[in-house]
Amino acid sequence: MKEKVFHFINENERFEKFIYFLIIFNILLIILESIAELKALFGNLFYVLELFSVIIFSIEYLLRIWTADLDKGRLNFIKSPMGIIDLIAILPFYLPL
């Protein structure tokens, strides 16, 4: 099971494209949310979309940690630039909790 997950998150072009799309979509959402009128109108929708994204990014991060021992090891992934960027991307959502 772990090997299948590893190959899916690391070698599946559709998954990569989905993650890239989600990143770009989130950048667009942040820009739109910075416009007070749009935030007033669509604030709840922005929150739901952010929540969806954070859940997806969190699952991806945890799966990468879980499967990292099949590559270079968990600690190496966590300390890698990609691991740090992934953590920085989701951490602000969890800090207020």
Rosetta silent file (secondary structure, phi, psi, omega in degrees, C-alpha in Angstrom):
SEQUENCE: MKEKVFHFINENERFEKFIYFLIIFNILLIILESIAELKALFGNLFYVLELFSVIIFSIEYLLRIWTADLDKGRLNFIKSPMGIIDLIAILPFYLPL
SCORE:     score description
SCORE:     0.000 S_00000001
   1 L     0.000  -45.841 -178.048    0.000    0.000    0.000 S_00000001
   2 H   -61.045  -40.469  179.493    2.762    2.426    0.976 S_00000001
   3 H   -65.178  -38.513  178.030    4.577    1.865   -2.315 S_00000001
   4 H   -63.616  -43.799  178.754    1.402    2.550   -4.303 S_00000001
   5 H   -63.904  -43.615  179.063    0.849    5.793   -2.407 S_00000001
   6 H   -56.820  -49.067 -178.770    4.497    6.759   -2.900 S_00000001
   7 H   -66.788  -36.650  179.954    4.287    6.246   -6.654 S_00000001
   8 H   -63.754  -46.799 -176.042    0.929    8.030   -6.851 S_00000001
   9 H   -80.715  -16.960 -177.136    2.092   11.207   -5.104 S_00000001
  10 H  -108.506  -21.163 -173.479    5.543   11.243   -6.718 S_00000001
  11 H  -128.560    3.646 -178.632    5.066    9.889  -10.216 S_00000001
  12 L   -93.909  113.836 -176.509    1.442   10.560  -11.166 S_00000001
  13 H   -63.304  -36.884  178.997    1.238   13.413  -13.636 S_00000001
  14 H   -64.931  -41.089  178.492   -2.458   14.034  -12.938 S_00000001
  15 H   -63.897  -44.656  177.891   -1.817   14.349   -9.223 S_00000001
  16 H   -58.230  -46.420  179.709    1.037   16.784   -9.859 S_00000001
  17 H   -62.282  -39.762  177.837   -1.151   18.875  -12.165 S_00000001
  18 H   -62.282  -44.582  179.226   -3.934   18.877   -9.570 S_00000001
  19 H   -64.583  -42.843  177.703   -1.550   20.115   -6.856 S_00000001
  20 H   -62.027  -43.585  177.509   -0.127   22.800   -9.168 S_00000001
  21 H   -59.832  -44.870 -179.080   -3.654   23.893  -10.078 S_00000001
  22 H   -62.995  -37.563  176.899   -4.606   24.038   -6.401 S_00000001
  23 H   -63.767  -49.214  179.625   -1.555   26.192   -5.626 S_00000001
  24 H   -63.422  -41.219  177.946   -2.371   28.644   -8.419 S_00000001
  25 H   -59.691  -41.205  179.427   -6.043   28.637   -7.433 S_00000001
  26 H   -67.725  -36.636  176.169   -5.089   29.503   -3.846 S_00000001
  27 H   -62.308  -43.924  177.455   -2.898   32.376   -4.988 S_00000001
  28 H   -61.713  -42.404  178.155   -5.854   33.707   -6.972 S_00000001
  29 H   -61.455  -41.423  178.856   -8.123   33.298   -3.939 S_00000001
  30 H   -62.098  -42.070  178.463   -5.709   35.249   -1.745 S_00000001
  31 H   -63.244  -47.626 -179.251   -5.658   38.055   -4.289 S_00000001
  32 H   -64.622  -37.842 -179.249   -9.454   38.115   -4.575 S_00000001
  33 H   -67.937  -21.973  179.223   -9.879   37.923   -0.805 S_00000001
  34 L   -75.229  -11.100  176.549   -7.721   41.014   -0.398 S_00000001
  35 L   -89.180  114.206 -171.672  -10.441   43.062   -2.128 S_00000001
  36 H   -54.949  -42.091 -178.341  -12.755   44.158    0.685 S_00000001
  37 H   -63.872  -40.503  179.145  -15.920   44.137   -1.428 S_00000001
  38 H   -70.656  -37.989  178.029  -15.296   40.593   -2.621 S_00000001
  39 H   -64.245  -38.214  178.089  -14.416   39.399    0.863 S_00000001
  40 H   -64.535  -39.184 -178.336  -17.672   40.884    2.161 S_00000001
  41 H   -78.995  -40.580 -170.999  -19.663   39.103   -0.544 S_00000001
  42 H  -119.970   21.004 -176.771  -17.816   35.810   -0.725 S_00000001
  43 H   -54.475  -43.818 -179.935  -16.038   35.532    2.623 S_00000001
  44 H   -65.878  -40.911  178.338  -17.725   32.244    3.533 S_00000001
  45 H   -64.139  -42.862  177.484  -16.968   30.746    0.123 S_00000001
  46 H   -58.632  -41.789 -179.325  -13.332   31.850    0.388 S_00000001
  47 H   -64.414  -44.695 -179.308  -13.111   30.164    3.803 S_00000001
  48 H   -62.825  -42.706  178.746  -14.607   26.891    2.534 S_00000001
  49 H   -66.171  -37.955  176.161  -12.239   26.835   -0.446 S_00000001
  50 H   -64.544  -43.887  178.865   -9.293   27.577    1.841 S_00000001
  51 H   -60.382  -45.293  176.923  -10.369   24.799    4.190 S_00000001
  52 H   -56.895  -47.876 -178.745  -10.651   22.354    1.286 S_00000001
  53 H   -62.684  -44.277 -179.492   -7.177   23.312    0.072 S_00000001
  54 H   -63.807  -37.784  177.892   -5.586   23.030    3.498 S_00000001
  55 H   -63.189  -46.526  179.587   -7.100   19.587    3.955 S_00000001
  56 H   -62.529  -47.738 -179.527   -5.714   18.429    0.592 S_00000001
  57 H   -64.230  -35.703  178.768   -2.273   19.973    1.244 S_00000001
  58 H   -67.006  -43.575  177.946   -2.200   18.492    4.766 S_00000001
  59 H   -62.457  -44.010  178.377   -3.041   15.017    3.505 S_00000001
  60 H   -59.806  -44.900 -179.350   -0.381   15.331    0.809 S_00000001
  61 H   -61.699  -46.239  179.953    2.215   16.461    3.384 S_00000001
  62 H   -64.918  -38.635  177.421    1.396   13.608    5.753 S_00000001
  63 H   -65.936  -37.485  178.207    1.483   11.073    2.915 S_00000001
  64 H   -66.003  -39.521  176.516    4.870   12.387    1.804 S_00000001
  65 H   -65.685  -44.797 -178.129    6.203   12.006    5.349 S_00000001
  66 H   -60.861  -39.762 -175.803    4.691    8.528    5.646 S_00000001
  67 H   -94.607   -2.135 -175.581    6.205    7.339    2.365 S_00000001
  68 H   -62.614  -25.454  179.373    9.535    9.202    2.627 S_00000001
  69 H   -68.229  -12.697  175.180   11.284    6.157    4.076 S_00000001
  70 H   -83.369   -8.462 -178.968   10.946    4.565    0.615 S_00000001
  71 L  -118.733  -94.203 -175.269   13.108    7.343   -0.790 S_00000001
  72 L  -112.095    0.694  179.644   15.527    9.364    1.343 S_00000001
  73 L   103.847  152.071 -176.711   13.962    9.041    4.762 S_00000001
  74 H   -63.351  -49.366 -177.928   11.405   10.977    6.755 S_00000001
  75 H   -62.318  -38.627  177.631   13.781   13.375    8.461 S_00000001
  76 H   -64.310  -38.445  176.720   15.471   14.162    5.162 S_00000001
  77 H   -65.543  -47.720 -177.644   12.094   14.962    3.598 S_00000001
  78 H   -59.038  -37.298 -178.922   11.027   17.139    6.524 S_00000001
  79 H   -85.273   -9.634 -177.707   14.318   19.087    6.337 S_00000001
  80 L   -72.705  158.273  177.360   14.276   19.331    2.535 S_00000001
  81 H   -55.106  -41.602  179.212   13.236   22.567    0.795 S_00000001
  82 H   -64.875  -41.929  178.473   10.052   20.897   -0.475 S_00000001
  83 H   -64.208  -41.284  179.569    9.187   19.597    2.987 S_00000001
  84 H   -67.518  -42.891  178.779    9.770   22.990    4.585 S_00000001
  85 H   -62.922  -43.061  177.688    7.717   24.788    1.911 S_00000001
  86 H   -59.504  -43.998  179.689    4.876   22.291    2.347 S_00000001
  87 H   -64.923  -44.753  179.662    4.907   22.824    6.107 S_00000001
  88 H   -62.319  -32.526 -179.164    5.020   26.621    5.771 S_00000001
  89 H   -68.003  -35.122 -176.660    2.067   26.453    3.377 S_00000001
  90 H   -99.486  -24.033 -174.484   -0.222   24.670    5.846 S_00000001
  91 H   -57.366  -42.875 -179.226    1.105   25.843    9.204 S_00000001
  92 H   -57.502  -29.554  178.510   -0.587   29.291    9.249 S_00000001
  93 H   -69.100  -36.174 -175.157   -3.976   27.623    9.076 S_00000001
  94 H   -87.441  -22.882 -176.197   -3.267   25.465   12.143 S_00000001
  95 L   -57.505  -43.882  178.895   -1.470   28.004   14.354 S_00000001
  96 L   -63.871  -22.723 -179.345   -4.637   29.773   15.573 S_00000001
  97 L   -72.231    0.000    0.000   -6.073   26.400   16.616 S_00000001
